[in-house]
PDB file of C-alpha atoms in Angstrom:
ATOM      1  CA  UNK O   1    -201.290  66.757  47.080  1.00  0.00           C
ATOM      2  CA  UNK O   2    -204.146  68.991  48.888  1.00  0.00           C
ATOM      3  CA  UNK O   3    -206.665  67.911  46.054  1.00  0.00           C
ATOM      4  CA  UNK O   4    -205.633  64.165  46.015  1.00  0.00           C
ATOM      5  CA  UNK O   5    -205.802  64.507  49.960  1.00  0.00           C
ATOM      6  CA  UNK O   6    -209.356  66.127  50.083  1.00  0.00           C
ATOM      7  CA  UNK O   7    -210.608  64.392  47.008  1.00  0.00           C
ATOM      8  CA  UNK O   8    -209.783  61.088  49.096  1.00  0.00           C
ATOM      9  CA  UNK O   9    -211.184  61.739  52.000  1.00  0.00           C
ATOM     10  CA  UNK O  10    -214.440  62.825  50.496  1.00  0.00           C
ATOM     11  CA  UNK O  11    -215.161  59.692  48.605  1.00  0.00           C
ATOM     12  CA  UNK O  12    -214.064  57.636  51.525  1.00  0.00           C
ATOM     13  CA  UNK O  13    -217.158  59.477  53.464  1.00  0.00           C
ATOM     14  CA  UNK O  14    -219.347  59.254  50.914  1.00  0.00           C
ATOM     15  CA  UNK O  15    -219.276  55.695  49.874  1.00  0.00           C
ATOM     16  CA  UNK O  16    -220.819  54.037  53.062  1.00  0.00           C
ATOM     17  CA  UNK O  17    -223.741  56.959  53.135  1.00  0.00           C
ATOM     18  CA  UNK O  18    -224.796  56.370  49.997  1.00  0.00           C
ATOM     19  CA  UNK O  19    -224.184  53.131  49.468  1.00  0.00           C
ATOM     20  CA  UNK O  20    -226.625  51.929  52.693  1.00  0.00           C
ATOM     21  CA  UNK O  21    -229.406  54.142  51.188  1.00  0.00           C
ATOM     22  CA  UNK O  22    -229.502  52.200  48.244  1.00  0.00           C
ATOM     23  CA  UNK O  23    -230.846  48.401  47.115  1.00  0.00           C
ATOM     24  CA  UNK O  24    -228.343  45.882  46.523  1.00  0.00           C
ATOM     25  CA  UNK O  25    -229.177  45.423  43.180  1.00  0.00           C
ATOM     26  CA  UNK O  26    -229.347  49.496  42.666  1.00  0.00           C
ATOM     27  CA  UNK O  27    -227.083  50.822  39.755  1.00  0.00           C
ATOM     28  CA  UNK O  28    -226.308  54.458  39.906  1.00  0.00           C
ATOM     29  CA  UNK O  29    -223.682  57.412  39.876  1.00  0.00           C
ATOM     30  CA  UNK O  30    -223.495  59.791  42.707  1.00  0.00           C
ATOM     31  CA  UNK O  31    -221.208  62.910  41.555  1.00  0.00           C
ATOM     32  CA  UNK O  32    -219.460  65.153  44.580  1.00  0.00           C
ATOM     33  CA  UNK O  33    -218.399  68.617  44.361  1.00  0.00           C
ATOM     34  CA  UNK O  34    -216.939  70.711  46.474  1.00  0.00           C
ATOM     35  CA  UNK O  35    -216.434  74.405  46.615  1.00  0.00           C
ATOM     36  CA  UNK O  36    -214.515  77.047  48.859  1.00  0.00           C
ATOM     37  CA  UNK O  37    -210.948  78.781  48.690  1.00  0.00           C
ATOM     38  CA  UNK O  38    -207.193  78.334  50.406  1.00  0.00           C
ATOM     39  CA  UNK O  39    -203.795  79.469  50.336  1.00  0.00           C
ATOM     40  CA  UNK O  40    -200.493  78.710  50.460  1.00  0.00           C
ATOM     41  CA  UNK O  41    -197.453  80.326  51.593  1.00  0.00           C
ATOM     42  CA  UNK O  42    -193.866  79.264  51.621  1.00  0.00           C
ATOM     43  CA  UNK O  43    -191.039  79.735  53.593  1.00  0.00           C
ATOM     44  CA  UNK O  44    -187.290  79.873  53.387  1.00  0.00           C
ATOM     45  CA  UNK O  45    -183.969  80.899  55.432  1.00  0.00           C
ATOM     46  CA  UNK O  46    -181.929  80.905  58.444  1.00  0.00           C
ATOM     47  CA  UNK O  47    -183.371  79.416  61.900  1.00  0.00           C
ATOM     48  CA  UNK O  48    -186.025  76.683  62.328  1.00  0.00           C
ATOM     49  CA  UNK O  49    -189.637  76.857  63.460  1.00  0.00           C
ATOM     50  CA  UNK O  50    -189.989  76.206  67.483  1.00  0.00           C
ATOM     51  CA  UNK O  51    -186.322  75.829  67.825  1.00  0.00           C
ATOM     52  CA  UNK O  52    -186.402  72.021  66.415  1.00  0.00           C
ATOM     53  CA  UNK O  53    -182.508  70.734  65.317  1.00  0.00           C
ATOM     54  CA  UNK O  54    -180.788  72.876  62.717  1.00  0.00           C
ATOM     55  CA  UNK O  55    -179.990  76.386  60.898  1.00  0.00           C
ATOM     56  CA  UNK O  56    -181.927  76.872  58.264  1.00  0.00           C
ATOM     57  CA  UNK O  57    -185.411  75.141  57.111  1.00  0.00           C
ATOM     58  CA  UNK O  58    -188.040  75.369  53.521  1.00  0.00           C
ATOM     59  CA  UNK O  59    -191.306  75.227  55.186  1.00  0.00           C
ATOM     60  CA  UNK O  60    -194.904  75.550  53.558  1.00  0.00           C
ATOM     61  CA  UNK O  61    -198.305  75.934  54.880  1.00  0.00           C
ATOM     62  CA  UNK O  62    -201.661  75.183  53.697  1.00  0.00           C
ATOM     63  CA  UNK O  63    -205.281  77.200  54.856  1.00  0.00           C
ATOM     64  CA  UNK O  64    -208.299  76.055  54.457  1.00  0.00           C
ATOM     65  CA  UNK O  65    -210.227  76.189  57.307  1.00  0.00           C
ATOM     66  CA  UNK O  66    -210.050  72.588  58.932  1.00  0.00           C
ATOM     67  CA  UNK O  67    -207.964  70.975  56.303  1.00  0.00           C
ATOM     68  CA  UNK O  68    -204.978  73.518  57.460  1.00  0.00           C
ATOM     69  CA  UNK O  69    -202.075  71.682  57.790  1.00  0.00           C
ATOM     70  CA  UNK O  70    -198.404  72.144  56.432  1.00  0.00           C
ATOM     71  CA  UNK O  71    -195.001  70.662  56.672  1.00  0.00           C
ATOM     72  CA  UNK O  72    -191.436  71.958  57.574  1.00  0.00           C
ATOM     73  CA  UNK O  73    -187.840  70.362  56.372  1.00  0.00           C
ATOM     74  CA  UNK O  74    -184.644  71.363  58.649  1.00  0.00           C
ATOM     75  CA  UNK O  75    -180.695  71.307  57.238  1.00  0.00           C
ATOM     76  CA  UNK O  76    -177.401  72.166  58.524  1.00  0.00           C
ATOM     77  CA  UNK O  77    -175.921  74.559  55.956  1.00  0.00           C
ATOM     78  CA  UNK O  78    -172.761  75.952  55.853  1.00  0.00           C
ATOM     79  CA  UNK O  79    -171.923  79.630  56.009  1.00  0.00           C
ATOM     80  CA  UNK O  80    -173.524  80.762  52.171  1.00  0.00           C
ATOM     81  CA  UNK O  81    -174.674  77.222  51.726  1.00  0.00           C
ATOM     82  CA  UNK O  82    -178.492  76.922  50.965  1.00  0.00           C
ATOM     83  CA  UNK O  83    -180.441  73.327  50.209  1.00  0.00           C
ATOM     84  CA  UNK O  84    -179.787  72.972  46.598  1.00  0.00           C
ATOM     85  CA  UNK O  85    -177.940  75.882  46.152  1.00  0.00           C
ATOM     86  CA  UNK O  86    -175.138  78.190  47.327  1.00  0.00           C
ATOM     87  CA  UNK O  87    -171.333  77.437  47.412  1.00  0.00           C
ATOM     88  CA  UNK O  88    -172.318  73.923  46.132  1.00  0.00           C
ATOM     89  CA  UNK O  89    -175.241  71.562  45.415  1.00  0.00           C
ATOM     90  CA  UNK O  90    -176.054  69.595  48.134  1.00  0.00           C
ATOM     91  CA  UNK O  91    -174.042  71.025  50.657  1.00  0.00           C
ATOM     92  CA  UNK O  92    -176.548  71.141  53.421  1.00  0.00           C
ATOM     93  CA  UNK O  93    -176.992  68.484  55.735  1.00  0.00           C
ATOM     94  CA  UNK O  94    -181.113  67.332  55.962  1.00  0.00           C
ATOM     95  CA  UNK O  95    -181.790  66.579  59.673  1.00  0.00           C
ATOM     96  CA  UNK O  96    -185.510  66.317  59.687  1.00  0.00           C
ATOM     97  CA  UNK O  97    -189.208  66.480  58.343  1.00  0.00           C
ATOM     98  CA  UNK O  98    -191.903  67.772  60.427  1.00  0.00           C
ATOM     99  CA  UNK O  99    -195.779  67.515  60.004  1.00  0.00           C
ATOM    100  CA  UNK O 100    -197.570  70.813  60.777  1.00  0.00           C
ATOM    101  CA  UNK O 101    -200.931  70.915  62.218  1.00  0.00           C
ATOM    102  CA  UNK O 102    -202.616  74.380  62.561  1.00  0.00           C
ATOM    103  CA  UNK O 103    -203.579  74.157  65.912  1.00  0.00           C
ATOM    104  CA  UNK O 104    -205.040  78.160  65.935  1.00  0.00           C
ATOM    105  CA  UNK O 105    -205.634  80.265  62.947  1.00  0.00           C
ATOM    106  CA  UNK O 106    -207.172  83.990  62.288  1.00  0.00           C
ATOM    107  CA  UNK O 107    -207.643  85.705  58.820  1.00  0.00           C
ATOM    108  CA  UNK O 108    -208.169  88.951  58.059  1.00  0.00           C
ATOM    109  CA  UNK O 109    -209.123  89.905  55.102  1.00  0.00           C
ATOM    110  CA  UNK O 110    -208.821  93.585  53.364  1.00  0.00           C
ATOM    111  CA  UNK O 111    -211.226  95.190  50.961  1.00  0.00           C
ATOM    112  CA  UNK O 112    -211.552  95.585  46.924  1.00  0.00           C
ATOM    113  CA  UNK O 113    -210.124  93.899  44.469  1.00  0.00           C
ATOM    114  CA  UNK O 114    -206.446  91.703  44.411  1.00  0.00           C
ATOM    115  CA  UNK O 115    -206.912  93.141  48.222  1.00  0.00           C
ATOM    116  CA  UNK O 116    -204.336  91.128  51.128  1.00  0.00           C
ATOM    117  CA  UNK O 117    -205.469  88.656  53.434  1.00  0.00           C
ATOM    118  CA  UNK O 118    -203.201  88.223  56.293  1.00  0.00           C
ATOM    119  CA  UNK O 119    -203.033  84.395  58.135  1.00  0.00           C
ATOM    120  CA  UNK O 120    -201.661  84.419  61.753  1.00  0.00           C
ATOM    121  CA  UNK O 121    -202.262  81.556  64.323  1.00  0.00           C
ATOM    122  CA  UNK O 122    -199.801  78.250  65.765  1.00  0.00           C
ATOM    123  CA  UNK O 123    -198.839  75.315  64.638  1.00  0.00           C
ATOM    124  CA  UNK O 124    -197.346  72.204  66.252  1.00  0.00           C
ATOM    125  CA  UNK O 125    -194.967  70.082  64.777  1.00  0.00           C
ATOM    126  CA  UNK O 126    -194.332  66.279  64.628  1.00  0.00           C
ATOM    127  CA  UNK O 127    -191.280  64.846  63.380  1.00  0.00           C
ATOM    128  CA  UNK O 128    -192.104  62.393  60.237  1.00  0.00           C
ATOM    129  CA  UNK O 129    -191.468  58.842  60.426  1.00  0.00           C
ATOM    130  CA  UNK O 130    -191.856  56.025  58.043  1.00  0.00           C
ATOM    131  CA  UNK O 131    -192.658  53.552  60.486  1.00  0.00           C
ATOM    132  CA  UNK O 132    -196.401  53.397  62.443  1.00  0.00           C
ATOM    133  CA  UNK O 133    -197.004  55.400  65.204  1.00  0.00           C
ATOM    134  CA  UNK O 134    -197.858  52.975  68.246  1.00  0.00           C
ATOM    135  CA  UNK O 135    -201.804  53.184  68.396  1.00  0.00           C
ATOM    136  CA  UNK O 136    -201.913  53.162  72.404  1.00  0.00           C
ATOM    137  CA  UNK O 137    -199.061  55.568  72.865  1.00  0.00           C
ATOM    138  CA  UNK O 138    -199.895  59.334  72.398  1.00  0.00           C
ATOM    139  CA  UNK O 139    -197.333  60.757  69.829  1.00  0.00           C
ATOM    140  CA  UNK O 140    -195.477  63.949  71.302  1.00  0.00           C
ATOM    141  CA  UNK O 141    -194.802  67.160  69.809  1.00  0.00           C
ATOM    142  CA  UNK O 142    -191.714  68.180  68.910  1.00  0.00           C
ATOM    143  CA  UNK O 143    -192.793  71.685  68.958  1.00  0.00           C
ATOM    144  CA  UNK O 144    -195.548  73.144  70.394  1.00  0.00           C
ATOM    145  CA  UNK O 145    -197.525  76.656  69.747  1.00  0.00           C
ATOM    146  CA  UNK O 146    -194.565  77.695  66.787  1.00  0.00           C
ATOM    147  CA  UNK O 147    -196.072  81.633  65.982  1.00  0.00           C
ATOM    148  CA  UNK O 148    -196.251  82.261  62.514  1.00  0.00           C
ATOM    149  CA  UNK O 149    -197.932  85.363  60.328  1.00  0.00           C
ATOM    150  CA  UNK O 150    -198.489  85.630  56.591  1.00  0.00           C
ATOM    151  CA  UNK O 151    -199.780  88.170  54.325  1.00  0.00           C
ATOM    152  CA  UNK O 152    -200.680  87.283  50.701  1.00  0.00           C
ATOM    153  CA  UNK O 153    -201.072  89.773  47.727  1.00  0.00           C
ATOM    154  CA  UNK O 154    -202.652  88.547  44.392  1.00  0.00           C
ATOM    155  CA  UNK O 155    -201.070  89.128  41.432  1.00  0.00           C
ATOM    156  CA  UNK O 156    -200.733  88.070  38.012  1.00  0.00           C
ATOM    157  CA  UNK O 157    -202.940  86.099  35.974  1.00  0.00           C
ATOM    158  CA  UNK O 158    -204.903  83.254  36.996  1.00  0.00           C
ATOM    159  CA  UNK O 159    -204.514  79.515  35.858  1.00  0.00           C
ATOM    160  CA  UNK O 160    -207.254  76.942  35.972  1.00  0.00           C
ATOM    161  CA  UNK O 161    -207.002  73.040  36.516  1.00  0.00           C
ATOM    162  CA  UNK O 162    -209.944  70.188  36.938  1.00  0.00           C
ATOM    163  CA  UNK O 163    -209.524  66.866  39.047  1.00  0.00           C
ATOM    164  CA  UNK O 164    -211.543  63.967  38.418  1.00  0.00           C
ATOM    165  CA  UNK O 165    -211.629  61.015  40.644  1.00  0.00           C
ATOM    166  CA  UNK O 166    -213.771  57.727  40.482  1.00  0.00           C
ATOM    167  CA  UNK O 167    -214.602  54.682  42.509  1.00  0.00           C
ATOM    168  CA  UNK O 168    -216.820  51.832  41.524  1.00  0.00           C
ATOM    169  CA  UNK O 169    -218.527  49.703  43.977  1.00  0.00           C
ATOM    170  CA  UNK O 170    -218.961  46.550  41.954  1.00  0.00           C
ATOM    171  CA  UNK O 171    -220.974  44.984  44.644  1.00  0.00           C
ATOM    172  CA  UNK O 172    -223.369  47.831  45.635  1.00  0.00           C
ATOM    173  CA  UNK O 173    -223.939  48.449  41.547  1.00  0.00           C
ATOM    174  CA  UNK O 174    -223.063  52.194  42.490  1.00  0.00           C
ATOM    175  CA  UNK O 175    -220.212  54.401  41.233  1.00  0.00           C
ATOM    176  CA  UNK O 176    -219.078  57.706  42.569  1.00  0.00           C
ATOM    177  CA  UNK O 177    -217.164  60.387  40.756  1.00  0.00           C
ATOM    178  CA  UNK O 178    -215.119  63.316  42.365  1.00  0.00           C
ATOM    179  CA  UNK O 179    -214.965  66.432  40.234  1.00  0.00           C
ATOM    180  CA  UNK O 180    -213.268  69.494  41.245  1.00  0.00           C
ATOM    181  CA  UNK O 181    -211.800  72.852  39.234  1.00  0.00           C
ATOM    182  CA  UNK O 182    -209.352  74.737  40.738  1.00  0.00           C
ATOM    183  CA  UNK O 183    -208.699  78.445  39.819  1.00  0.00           C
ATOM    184  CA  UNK O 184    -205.032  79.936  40.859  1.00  0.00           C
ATOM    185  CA  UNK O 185    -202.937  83.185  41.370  1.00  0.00           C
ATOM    186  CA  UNK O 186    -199.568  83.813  42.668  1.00  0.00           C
ATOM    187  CA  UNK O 187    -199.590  86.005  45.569  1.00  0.00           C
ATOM    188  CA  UNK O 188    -196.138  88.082  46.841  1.00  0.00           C
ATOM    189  CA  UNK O 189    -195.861  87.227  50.647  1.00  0.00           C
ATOM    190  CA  UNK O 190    -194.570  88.784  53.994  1.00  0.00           C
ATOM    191  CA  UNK O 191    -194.029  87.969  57.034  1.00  0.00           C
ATOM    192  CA  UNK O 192    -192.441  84.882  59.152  1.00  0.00           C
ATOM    193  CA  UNK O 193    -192.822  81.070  60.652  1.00  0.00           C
ATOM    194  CA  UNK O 194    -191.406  81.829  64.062  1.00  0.00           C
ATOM    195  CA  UNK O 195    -188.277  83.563  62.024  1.00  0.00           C
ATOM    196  CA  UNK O 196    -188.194  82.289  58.994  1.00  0.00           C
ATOM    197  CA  UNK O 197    -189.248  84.553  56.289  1.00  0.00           C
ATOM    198  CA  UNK O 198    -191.957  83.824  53.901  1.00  0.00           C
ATOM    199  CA  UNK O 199    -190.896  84.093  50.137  1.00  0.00           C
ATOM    200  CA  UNK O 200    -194.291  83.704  48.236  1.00  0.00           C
ATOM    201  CA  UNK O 201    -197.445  82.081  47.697  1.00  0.00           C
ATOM    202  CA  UNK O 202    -200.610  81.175  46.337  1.00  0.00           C
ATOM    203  CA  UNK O 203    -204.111  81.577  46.472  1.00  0.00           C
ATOM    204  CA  UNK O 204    -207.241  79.918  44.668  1.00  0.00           C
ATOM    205  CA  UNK O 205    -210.699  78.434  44.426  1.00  0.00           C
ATOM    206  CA  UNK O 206    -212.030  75.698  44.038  1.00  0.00           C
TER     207      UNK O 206
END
């Protein structure tokens, strides 16, 4: 989803820049790379993020400078009930989906190799809905300035992956093609989203 998300966004940019600085009649293929890093950190357990409805939540967050977003799912489990899991599949009630957006983020990174980075910062959440947002009327927080801290540890192996997108404009004669290779390691996490404890993660290049 963060590649398909990025990847879109990138053609959608470049189409109309390149596409008015060539002729009508102008066939060509523009190729776009890009090139950086980001993690990934889950989270798991009792207690929700910014006290929004529920006992226990399965949370994840995404860094990569401004594309840092994330999302957070809230249940009502049972007493050794756990989404999926526990006394019995299922069990837990779902009462909600949040959108996170990193509203403040700091990283600290340590020195030498497989060496941890620790993410710290706030988020605010907004409760997910299928139907549009009203485009006059701001949409509300549910949560605002929810703490959270992460530190990831390489380890393992790595594994490697390559996205390719492309869009023809049949009118404009020009195509453009979205390439990107991602390299991967799990990482062992610690640390919390306002409570909840962080259970592992990822981190990679791209």
């Amino acid at each position: 989803m963060r590649t398909a998300l990025r990847s879109a966004a990138a053609l959608a940019l470049a189409v109309p820049l390149v596409a008015s600085a060539l002729p009508a009649s102008a066939s060509s293929t523009s190729t776009l790379r890009e090139s950086g890093s980001y993690a990934d950190v889950y989270f798991q357990g009792e207690g929700t993020p910014g006290g929004v409805e529920g006992n226990y939540s399965v949370a994840g967050l995404t860094f990569q400078g401004e594309f840092s977003y994330g999302w957070v799912e809230t249940f009502w489990c049972d007493p050794g009930e756990t989404p999926g899991g526990g006394q019995e599949d299922g069990d837990c009630e779902n009462l909600g989906s949040y959108d996170a957006q990193v509203t403040d983020l700091t990283v600290v990174t340590g020195k030498g190799k497989d060496a941890a980075t620790t993410y710290s910062g706030t988020v605010d959440l907004y409760q997910y809905t299928e139907e549009d947002p009203d485009p006059v009327e701001p949409v509300e927080p549910a949560a605002q300035d929810v703490l959270f801290e992460a530190t990831l540890t390489p380890t393992g192996g790595t594994a490697r992956s390559t996205f390719t997108s492309t869009y023809r404009d049949h009118e404009a004669g020009v195509s453009y093609r979205f390439r990107e290779t991602t390299v991967t390691r799990d990482a062992t996490a610690q640390g919390d989203f306002d409570g909840v404890p962080a259970v592992g993660g990822l981190v990679g290049t791209f």
